[in-house]
C-alpha positions as a printed Julia matrix, in Angstrom:
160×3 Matrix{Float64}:
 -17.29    9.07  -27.8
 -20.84   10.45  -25.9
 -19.24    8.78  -23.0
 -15.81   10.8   -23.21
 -17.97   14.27  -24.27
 -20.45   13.72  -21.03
 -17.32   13.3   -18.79
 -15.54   16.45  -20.42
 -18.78   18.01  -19.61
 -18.67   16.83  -15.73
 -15.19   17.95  -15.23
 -15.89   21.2   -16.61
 -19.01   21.68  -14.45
 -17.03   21.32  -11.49
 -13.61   23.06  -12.51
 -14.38   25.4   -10.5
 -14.17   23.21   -7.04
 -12.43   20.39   -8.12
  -8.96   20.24   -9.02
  -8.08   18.69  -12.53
  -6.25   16.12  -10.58
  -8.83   15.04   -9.07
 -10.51   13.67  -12.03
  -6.81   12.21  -13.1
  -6.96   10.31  -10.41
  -9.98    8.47  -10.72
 -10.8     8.85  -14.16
  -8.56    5.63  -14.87
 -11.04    3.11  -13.15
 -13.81    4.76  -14.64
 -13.07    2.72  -17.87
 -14.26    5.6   -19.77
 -17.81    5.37  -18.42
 -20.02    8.55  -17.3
 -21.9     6.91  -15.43
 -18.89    5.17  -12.96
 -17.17    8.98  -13.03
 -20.61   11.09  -12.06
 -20.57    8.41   -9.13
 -17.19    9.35   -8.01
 -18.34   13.27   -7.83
 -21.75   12.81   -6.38
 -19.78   10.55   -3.99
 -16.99   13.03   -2.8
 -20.07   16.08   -2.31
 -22.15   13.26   -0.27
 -18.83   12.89    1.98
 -18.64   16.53    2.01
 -22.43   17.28    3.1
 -21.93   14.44    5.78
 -18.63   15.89    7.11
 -20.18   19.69    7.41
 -23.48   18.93    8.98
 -21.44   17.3    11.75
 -19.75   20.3    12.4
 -23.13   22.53   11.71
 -24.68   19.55   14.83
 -21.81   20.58   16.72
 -22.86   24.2    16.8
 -20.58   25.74   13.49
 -22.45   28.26   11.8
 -23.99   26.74    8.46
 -22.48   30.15    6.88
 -18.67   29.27    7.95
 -16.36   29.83    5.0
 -14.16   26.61    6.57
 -17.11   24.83    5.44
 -16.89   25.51    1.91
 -14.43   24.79   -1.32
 -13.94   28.34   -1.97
 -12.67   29.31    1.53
 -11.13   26.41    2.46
  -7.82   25.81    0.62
  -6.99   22.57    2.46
  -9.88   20.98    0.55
  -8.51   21.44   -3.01
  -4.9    21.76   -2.21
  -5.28   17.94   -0.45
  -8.34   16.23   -1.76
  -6.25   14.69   -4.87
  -4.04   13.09   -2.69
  -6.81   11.75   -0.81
  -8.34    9.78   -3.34
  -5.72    8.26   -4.77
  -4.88    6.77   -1.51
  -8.83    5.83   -1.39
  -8.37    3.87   -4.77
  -5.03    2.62   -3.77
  -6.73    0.84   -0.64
 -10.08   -0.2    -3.03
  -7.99   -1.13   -6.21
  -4.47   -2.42   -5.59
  -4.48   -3.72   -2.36
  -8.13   -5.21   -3.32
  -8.77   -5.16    0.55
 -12.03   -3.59    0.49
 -15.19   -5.62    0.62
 -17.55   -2.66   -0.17
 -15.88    0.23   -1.98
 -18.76    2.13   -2.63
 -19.02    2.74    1.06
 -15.76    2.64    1.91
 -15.08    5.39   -0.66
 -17.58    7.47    0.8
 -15.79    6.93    4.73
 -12.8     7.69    3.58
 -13.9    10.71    1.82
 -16.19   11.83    4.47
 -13.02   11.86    6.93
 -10.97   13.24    4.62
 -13.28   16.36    4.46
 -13.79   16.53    8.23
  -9.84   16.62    9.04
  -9.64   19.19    6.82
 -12.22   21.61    8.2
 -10.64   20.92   11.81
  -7.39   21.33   10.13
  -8.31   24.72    9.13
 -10.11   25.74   12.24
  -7.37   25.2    14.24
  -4.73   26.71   11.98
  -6.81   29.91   11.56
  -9.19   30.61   13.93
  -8.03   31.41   17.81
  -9.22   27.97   19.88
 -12.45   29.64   21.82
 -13.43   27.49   24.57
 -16.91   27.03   22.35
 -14.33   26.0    18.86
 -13.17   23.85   21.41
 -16.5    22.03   22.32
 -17.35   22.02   18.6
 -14.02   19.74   17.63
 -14.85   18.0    20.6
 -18.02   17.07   20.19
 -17.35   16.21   15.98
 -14.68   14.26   17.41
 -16.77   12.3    19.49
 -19.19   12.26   16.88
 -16.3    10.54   15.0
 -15.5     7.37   17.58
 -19.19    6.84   18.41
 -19.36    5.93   14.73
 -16.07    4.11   14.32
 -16.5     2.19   17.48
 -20.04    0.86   16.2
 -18.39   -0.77   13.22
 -15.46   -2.14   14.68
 -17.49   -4.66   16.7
 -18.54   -6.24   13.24
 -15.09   -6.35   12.26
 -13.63   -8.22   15.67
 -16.72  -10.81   14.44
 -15.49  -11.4    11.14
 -12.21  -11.93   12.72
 -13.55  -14.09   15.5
 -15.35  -15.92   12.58
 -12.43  -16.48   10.66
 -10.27  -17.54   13.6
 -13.17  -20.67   14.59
């Protein structure tokens, strides 16, 4: 029951920037326990802080609104969807080797699609907006192409 009441007591805390479905969505592996659910929230603002100070490194003000919950609809109207496709991939599929980390990739992405979603569908493409999405996506491969040479290992393993 102190388990249910601390929970009730995280979702209200963050009504105000996470959708209820959000918490519907992973609530259900939580297996009623706080401390499993207050992982899932810290994990999707660690994704979040990630994603935006790779845009603020690409030369976005730390100030944009596309930065934030409030301003950025794309964030609340999507982020449900998101993470049930997250859990599908750690859960059901049971393809994931680390879901802790995977969680927070996939949620980190998530958050940075959606601010260069929004740039692009509100903000006129400035030859600097366009060195900024550049840049992030740069940012982006440098980091995806240093862990796929692990993977082709494990495959090459495997294979032998």
């Amino acid at each position: 029951q102190q388990e249910q009441n601390l929970i009730a007591g995280l979702q209200a805390r963050y009504a105000h920037v996470l959708p209820q479905q959000v918490f519907q969505r992973f609530l259900p592996f939580c297996e009623g326990d706080y401390q499993k659910a207050r992982w899932f929230v810290d994990t999707i603002f660690k994704a979040k802080y990630a994603s935006t100070q790779q845009y603020i490194k690409a030369g976005l003000p730390a100030e944009a609104e596309v930065l934030t919950f409030e301003a950025n609809e794309y964030f609340k109207a999507d982020i449900g969807d998101a993470i049930a496709k997250a859990i599908e991939q750690m859960y059901r599929y049971k393809t994931v080797k680390n879901p802790e980390g995977f969680f927070f990739a996939f949620m980190r992405g998530f958050f940075s699609e959606k601010i260069r979603q929004y740039l692009v569908d509100h903000y006129q493409l400035t030859p600097a907006l366009k060195r900024t999405l550049s840049c992030v996506q740069l940012t982006l491969q440098q980091k995806n192409s240093r862990q796929k040479p692990l993977k082709a290992q494990k495959v090459a393993k495997k294979i032998s």
